[in-house]
PDB file of C-alpha atoms and ligand atoms in Angstrom:
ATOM      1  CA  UNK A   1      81.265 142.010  80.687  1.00  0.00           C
ATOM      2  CA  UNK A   2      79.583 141.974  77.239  1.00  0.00           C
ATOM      3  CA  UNK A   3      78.479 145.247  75.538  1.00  0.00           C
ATOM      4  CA  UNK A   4      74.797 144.350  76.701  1.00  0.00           C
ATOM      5  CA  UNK A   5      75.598 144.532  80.270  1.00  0.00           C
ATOM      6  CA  UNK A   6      73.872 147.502  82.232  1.00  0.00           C
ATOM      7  CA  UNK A   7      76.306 149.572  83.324  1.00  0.00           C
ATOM      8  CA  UNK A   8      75.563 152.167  86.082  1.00  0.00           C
ATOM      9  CA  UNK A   9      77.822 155.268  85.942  1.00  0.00           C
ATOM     10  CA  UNK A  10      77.020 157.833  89.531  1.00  0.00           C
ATOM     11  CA  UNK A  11      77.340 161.809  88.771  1.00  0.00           C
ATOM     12  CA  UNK A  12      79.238 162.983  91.373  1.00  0.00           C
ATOM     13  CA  UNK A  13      77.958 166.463  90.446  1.00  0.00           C
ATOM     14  CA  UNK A  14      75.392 165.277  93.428  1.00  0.00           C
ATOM     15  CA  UNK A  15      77.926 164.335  96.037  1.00  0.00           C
ATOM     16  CA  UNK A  16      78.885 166.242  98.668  1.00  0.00           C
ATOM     17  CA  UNK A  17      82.051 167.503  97.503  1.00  0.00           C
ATOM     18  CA  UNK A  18      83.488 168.831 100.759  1.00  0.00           C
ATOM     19  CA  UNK A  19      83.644 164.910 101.444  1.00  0.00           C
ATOM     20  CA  UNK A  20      84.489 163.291  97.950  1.00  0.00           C
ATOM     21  CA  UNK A  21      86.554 160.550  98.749  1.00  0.00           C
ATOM     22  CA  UNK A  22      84.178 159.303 101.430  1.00  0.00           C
ATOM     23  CA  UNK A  23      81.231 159.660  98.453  1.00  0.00           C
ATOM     24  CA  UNK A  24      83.267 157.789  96.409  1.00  0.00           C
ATOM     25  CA  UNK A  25      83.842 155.204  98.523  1.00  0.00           C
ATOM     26  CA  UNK A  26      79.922 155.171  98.729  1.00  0.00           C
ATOM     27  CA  UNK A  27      79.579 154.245  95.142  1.00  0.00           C
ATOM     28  CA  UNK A  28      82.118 151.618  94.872  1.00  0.00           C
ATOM     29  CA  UNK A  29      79.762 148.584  93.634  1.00  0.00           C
ATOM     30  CA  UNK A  30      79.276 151.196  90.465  1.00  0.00           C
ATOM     31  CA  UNK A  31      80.749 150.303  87.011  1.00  0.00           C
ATOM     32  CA  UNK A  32      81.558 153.946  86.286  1.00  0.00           C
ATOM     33  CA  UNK A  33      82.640 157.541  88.031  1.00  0.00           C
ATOM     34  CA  UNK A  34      81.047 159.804  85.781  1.00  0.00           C
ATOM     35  CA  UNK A  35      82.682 163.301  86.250  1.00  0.00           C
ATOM     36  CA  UNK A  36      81.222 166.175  84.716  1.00  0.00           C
ATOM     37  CA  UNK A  37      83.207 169.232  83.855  1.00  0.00           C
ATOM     38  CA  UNK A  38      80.890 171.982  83.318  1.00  0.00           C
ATOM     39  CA  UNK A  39      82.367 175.839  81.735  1.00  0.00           C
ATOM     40  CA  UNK A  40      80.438 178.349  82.696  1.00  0.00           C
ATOM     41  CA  UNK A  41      80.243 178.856  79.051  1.00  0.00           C
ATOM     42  CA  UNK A  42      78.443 175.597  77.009  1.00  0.00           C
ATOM     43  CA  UNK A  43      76.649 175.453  79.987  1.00  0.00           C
ATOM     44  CA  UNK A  44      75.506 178.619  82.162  1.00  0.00           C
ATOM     45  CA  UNK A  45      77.092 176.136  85.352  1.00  0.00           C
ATOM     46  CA  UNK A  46      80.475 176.028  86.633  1.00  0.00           C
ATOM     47  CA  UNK A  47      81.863 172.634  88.132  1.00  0.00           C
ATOM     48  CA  UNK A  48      85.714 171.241  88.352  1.00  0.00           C
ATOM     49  CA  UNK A  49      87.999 170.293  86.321  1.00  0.00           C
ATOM     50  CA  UNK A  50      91.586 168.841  86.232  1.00  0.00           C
ATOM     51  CA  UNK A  51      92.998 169.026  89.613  1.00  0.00           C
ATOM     52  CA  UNK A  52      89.924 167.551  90.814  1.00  0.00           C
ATOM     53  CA  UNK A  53      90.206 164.713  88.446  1.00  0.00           C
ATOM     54  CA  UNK A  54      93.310 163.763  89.664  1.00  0.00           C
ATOM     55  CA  UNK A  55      92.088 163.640  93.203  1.00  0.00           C
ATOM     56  CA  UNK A  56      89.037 161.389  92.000  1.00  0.00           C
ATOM     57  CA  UNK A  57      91.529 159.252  90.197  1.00  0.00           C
ATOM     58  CA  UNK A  58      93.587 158.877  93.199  1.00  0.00           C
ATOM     59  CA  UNK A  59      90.270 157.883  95.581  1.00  0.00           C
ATOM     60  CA  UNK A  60      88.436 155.148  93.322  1.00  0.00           C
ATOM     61  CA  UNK A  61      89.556 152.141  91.599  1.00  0.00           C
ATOM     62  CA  UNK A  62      86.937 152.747  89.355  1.00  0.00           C
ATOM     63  CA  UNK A  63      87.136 153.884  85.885  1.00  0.00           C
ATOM     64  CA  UNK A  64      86.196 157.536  85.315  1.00  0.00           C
ATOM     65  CA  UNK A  65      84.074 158.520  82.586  1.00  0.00           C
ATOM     66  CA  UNK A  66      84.861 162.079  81.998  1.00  0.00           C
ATOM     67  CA  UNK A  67      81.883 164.358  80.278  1.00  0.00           C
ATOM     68  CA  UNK A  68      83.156 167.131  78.385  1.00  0.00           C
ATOM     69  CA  UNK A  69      80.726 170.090  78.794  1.00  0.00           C
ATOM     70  CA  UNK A  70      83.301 173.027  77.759  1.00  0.00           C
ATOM     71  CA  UNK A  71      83.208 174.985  74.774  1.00  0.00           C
ATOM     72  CA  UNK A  72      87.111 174.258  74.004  1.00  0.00           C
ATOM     73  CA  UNK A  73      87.107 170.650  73.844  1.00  0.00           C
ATOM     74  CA  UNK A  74      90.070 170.792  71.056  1.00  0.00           C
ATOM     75  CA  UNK A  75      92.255 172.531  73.614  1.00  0.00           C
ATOM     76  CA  UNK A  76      91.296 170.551  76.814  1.00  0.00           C
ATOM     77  CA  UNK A  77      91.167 166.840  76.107  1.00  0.00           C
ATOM     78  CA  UNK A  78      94.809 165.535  75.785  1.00  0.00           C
ATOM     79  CA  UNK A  79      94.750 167.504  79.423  1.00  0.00           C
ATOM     80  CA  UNK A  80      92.233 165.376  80.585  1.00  0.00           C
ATOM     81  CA  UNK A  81      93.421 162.259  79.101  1.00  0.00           C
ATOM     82  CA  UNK A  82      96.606 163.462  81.532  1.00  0.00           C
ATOM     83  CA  UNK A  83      95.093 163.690  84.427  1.00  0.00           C
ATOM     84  CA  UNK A  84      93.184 160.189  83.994  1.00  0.00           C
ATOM     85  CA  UNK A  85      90.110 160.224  81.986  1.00  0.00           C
ATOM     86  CA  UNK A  86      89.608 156.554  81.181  1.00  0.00           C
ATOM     87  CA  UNK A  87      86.472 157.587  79.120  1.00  0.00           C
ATOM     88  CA  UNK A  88      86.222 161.084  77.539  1.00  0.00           C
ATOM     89  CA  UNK A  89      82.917 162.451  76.061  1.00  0.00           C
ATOM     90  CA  UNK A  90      83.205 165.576  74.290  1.00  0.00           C
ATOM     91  CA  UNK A  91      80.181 167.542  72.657  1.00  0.00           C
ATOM     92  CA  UNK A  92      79.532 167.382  68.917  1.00  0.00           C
ATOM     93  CA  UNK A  93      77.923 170.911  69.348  1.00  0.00           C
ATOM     94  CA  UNK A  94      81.318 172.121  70.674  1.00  0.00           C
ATOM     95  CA  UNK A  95      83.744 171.388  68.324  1.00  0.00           C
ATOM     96  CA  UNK A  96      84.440 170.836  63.889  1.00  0.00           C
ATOM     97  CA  UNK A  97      86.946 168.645  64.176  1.00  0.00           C
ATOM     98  CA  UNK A  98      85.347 165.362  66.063  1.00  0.00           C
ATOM     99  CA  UNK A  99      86.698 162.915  64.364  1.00  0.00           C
ATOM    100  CA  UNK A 100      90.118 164.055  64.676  1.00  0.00           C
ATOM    101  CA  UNK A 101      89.532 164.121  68.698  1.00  0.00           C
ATOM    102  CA  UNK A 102      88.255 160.739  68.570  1.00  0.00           C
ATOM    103  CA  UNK A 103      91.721 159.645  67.149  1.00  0.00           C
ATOM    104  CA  UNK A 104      92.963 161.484  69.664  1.00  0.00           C
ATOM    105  CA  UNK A 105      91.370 159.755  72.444  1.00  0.00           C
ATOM    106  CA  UNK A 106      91.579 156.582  71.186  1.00  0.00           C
ATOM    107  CA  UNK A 107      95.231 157.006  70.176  1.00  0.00           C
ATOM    108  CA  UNK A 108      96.374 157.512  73.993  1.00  0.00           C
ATOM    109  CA  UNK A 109      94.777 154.547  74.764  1.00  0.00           C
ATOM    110  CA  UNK A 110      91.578 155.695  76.216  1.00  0.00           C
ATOM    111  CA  UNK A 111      87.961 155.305  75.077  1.00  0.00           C
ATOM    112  CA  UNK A 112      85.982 158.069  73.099  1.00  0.00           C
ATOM    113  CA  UNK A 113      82.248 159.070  72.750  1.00  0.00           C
ATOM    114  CA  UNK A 114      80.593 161.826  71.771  1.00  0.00           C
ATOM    115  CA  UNK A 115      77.564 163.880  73.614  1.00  0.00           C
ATOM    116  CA  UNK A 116      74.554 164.878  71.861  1.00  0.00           C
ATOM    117  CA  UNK A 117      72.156 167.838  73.696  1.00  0.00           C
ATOM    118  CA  UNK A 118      68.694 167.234  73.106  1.00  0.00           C
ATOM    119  CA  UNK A 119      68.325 169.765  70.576  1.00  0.00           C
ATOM    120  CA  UNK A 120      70.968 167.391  68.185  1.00  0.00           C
ATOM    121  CA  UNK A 121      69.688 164.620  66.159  1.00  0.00           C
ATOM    122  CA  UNK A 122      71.700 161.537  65.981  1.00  0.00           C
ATOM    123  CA  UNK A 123      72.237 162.104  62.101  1.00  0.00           C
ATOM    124  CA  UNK A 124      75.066 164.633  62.996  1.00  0.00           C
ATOM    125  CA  UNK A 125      77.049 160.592  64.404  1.00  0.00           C
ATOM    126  CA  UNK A 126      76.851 159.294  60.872  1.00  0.00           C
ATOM    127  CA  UNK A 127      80.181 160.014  59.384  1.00  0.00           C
ATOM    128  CA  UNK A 128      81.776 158.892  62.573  1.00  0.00           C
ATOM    129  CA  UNK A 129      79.829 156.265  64.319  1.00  0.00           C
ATOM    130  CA  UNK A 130      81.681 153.474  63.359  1.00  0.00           C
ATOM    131  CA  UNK A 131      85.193 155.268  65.268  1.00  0.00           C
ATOM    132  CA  UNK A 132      83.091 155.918  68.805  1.00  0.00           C
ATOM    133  CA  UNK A 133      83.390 153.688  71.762  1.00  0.00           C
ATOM    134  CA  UNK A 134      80.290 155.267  72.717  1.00  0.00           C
ATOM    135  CA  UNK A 135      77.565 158.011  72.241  1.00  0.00           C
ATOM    136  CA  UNK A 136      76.266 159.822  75.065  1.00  0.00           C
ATOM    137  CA  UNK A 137      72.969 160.930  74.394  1.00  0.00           C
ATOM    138  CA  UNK A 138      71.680 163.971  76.978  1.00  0.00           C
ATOM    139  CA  UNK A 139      67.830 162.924  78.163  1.00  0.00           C
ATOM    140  CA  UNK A 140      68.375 166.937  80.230  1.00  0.00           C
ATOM    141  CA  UNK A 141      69.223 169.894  78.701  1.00  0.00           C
ATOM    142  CA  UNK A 142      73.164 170.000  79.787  1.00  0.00           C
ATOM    143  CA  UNK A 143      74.239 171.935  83.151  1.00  0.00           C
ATOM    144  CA  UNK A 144      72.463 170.979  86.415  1.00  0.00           C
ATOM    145  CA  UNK A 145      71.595 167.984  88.292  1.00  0.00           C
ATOM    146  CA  UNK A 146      68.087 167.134  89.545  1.00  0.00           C
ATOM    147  CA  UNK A 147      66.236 167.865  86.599  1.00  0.00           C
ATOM    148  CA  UNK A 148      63.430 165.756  84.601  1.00  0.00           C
ATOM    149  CA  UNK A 149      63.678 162.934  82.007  1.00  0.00           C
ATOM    150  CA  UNK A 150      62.726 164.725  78.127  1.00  0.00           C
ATOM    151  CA  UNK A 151      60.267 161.705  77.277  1.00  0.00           C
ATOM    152  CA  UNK A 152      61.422 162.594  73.563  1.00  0.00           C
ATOM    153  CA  UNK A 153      64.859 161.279  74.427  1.00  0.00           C
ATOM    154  CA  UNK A 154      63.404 157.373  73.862  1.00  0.00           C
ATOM    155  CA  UNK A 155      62.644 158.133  70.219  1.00  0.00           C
ATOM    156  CA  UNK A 156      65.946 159.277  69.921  1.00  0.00           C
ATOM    157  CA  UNK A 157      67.735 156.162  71.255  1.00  0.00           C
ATOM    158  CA  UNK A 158      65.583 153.681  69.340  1.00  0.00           C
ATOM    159  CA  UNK A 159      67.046 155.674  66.064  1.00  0.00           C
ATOM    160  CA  UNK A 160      70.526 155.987  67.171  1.00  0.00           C
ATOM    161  CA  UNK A 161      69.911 151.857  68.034  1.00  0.00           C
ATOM    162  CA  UNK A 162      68.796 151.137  64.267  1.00  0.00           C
ATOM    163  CA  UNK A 163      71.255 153.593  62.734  1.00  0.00           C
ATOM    164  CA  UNK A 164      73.634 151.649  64.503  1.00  0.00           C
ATOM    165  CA  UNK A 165      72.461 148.181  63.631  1.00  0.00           C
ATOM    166  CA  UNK A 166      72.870 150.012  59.661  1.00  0.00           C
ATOM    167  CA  UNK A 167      76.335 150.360  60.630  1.00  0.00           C
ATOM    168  CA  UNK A 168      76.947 147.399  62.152  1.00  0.00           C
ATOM    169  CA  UNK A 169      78.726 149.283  65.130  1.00  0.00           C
ATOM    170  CA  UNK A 170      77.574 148.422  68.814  1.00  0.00           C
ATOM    171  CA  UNK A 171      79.140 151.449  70.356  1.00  0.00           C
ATOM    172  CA  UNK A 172      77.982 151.689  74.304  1.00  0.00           C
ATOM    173  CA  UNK A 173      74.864 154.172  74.484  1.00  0.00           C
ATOM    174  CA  UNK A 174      74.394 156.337  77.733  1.00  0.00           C
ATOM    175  CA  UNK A 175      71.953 158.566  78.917  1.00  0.00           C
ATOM    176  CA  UNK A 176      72.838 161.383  81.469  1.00  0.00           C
ATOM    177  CA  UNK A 177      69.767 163.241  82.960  1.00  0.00           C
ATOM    178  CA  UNK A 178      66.782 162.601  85.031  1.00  0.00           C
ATOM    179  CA  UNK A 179      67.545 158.382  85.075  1.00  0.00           C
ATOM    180  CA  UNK A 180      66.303 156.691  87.750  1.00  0.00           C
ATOM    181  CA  UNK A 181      64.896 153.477  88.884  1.00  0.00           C
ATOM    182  CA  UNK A 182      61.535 154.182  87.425  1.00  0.00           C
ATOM    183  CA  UNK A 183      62.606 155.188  84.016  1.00  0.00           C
ATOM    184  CA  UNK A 184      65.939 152.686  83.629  1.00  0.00           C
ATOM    185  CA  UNK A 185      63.668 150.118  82.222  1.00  0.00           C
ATOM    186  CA  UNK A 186      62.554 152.255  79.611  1.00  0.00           C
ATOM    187  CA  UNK A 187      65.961 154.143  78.386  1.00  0.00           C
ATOM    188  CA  UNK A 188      67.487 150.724  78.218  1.00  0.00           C
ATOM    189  CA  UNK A 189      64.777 148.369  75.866  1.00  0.00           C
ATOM    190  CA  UNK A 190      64.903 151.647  73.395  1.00  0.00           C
ATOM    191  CA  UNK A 191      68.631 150.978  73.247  1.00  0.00           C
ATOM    192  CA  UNK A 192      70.864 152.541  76.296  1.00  0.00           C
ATOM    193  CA  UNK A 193      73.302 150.410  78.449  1.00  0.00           C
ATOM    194  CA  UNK A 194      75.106 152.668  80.403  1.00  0.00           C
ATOM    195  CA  UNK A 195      73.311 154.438  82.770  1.00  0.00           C
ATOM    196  CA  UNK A 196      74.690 158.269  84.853  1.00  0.00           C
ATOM    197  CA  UNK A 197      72.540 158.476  87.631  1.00  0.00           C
ATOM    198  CA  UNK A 198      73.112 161.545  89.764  1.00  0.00           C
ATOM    199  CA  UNK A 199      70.270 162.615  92.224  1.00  0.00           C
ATOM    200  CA  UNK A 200      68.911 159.305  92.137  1.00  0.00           C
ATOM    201  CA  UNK A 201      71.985 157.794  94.125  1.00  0.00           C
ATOM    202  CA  UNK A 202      73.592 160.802  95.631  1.00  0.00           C
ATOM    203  CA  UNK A 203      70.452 161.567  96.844  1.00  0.00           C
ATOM    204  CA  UNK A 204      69.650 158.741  98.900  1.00  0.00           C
ATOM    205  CA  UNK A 205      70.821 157.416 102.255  1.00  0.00           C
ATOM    206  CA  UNK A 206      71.828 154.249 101.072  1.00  0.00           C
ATOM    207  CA  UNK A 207      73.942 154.292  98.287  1.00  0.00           C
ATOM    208  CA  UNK A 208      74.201 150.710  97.279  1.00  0.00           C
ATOM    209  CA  UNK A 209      70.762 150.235  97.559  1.00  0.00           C
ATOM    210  CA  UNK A 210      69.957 153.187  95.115  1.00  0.00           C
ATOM    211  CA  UNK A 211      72.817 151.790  92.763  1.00  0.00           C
ATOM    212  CA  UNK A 212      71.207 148.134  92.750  1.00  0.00           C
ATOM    213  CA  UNK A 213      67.614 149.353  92.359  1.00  0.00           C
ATOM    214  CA  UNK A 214      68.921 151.978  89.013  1.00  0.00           C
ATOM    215  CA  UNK A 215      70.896 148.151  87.839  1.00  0.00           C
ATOM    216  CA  UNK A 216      67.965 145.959  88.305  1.00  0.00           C
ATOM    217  CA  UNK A 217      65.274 148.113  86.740  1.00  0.00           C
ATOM    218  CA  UNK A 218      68.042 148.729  83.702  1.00  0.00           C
ATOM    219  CA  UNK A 219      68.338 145.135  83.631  1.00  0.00           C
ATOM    220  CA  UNK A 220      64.449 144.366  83.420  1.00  0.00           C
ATOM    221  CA  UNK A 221      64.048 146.716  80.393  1.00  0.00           C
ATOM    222  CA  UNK A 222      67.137 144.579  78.270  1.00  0.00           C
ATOM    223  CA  UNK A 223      64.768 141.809  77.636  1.00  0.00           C
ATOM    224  CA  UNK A 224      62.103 144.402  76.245  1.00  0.00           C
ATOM    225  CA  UNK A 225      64.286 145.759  73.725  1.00  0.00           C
ATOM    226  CA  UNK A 226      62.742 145.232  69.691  1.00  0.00           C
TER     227      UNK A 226
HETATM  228  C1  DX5 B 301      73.838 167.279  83.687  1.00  0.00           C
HETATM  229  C2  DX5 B 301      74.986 166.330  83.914  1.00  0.00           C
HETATM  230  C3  DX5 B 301      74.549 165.065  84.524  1.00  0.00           C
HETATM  231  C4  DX5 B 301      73.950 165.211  85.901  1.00  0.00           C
HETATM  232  C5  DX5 B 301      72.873 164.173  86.007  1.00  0.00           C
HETATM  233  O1  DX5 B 301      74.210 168.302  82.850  1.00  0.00           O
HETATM  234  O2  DX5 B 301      75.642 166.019  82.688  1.00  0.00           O
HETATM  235  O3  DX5 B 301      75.581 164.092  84.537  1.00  0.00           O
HETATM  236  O4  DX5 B 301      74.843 165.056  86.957  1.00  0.00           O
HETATM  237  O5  DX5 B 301      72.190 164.357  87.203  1.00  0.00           O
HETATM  238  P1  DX5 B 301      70.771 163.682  87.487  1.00  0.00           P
HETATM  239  O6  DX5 B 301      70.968 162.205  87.399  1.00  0.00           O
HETATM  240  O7  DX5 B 301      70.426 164.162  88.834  1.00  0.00           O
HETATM  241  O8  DX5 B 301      69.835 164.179  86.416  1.00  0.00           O
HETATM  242 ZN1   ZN B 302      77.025 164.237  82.656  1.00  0.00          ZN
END
């Protein structure tokens, strides 16, 4: 797999969770489990955390790419990196000390990126760019599932794309909100590879078929990108 390969990454925040192993089983031709832990405090939505992590670990082979959406991410990730995280995105709105949970993250062997809301623009990366493994950029305003793309989101990867070609860093870019076959295309020629898509597998009947169709429209938009 080279850095340019689309990688598909299902929010289980859309499964049904009273059956989570057999929607994970669903999902298996994914790349990516993205699991998102939501406060009730960053974000006015409550989700699960680290006992359900270790029961997601235990029911996929897949890697699980574990987004941070807690106000406390200096006291919470070396728990998460515990229970399994293979990927850990914290929020740069969330904590002071980023680069020192980078190290962190990296140090115990797993990878580390850091979430930007919409509101954030990708200057706040600078200083640290060139430690990530990868930058999550939010394309929804952080908490629920379901809602619609922020067009205003593209501009924002193509700059996060050249400030990274500055840098000479290729960190992985994903988007998390509102991504969908129709709008893959588009997220990945302005610079995203790795793409969450919620609603727009969990919500279908056929789960492979939703994954392929989010893959293959990603994978049309690569040959777009300036
Ligand atoms: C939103 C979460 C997303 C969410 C995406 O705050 O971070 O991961 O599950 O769901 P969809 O793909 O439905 O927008
Ligand atoms: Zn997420």
């Amino acid at each position: 797999m080279t850095l340019d390969d689309i990688m598909v990454a299902p929010s289980i925040l859309s499964a049904d969770f009273s059956r989570l192993g057999e929607e994970l089983a669903t999902v298996a031709g994914a790349d990516l489990i993205h699991y998102d832990v939501m406060d009730g405090h960053f974000v006015p939505n409550l989700t699960f955390g680290l006992d359900v992590l270790r029961a997601v670990k235990a029911s996929t082979e897949l890697p699980v790419d574990v987004h941070l959406m807690i106000s406390n991410p200096d006291e919470m990730v070396e728990k998460y990196l515990d229970a399994g995280a293979d990927l850990v995105s914290f929020h740069s709105e969330a904590t002071a000390h980023a680069h020192r949970l980078v190290s962190l993250i990296r140090d115990r062997g797993a990878r580390a990126s850091v979430a930007l809301n919409p509101a954030t623009p990708v200057s706040v990366l600078e200083p640290i760019l060139d430690d990530l493994d990868m930058v999550l950029v939010m394309t929804v305003n952080p908490g629920f599932g379901g809602q619609s793309f922020i067009e205003s989101s593209l501009k924002k990867l193509r700059r996060l794309r050249r400030m990274c070609d500055e840098h000479g860093v290729s960190p992985l870019i994903e988007v998390d909100g509102g991504i969908s076959a129709r709008n893959a295309a588009e997220v990945v020629s302005a610079g995203a590879s790795v793409l969450v898509a919620g609603s727009a597998v969990f919500g279908a009947a056929d789960r492979a078929s939703a994954l392929a169709a989010v893959r293959a429209a990603g994978e049309s938009g690569r040959s777009r990108r300036g």
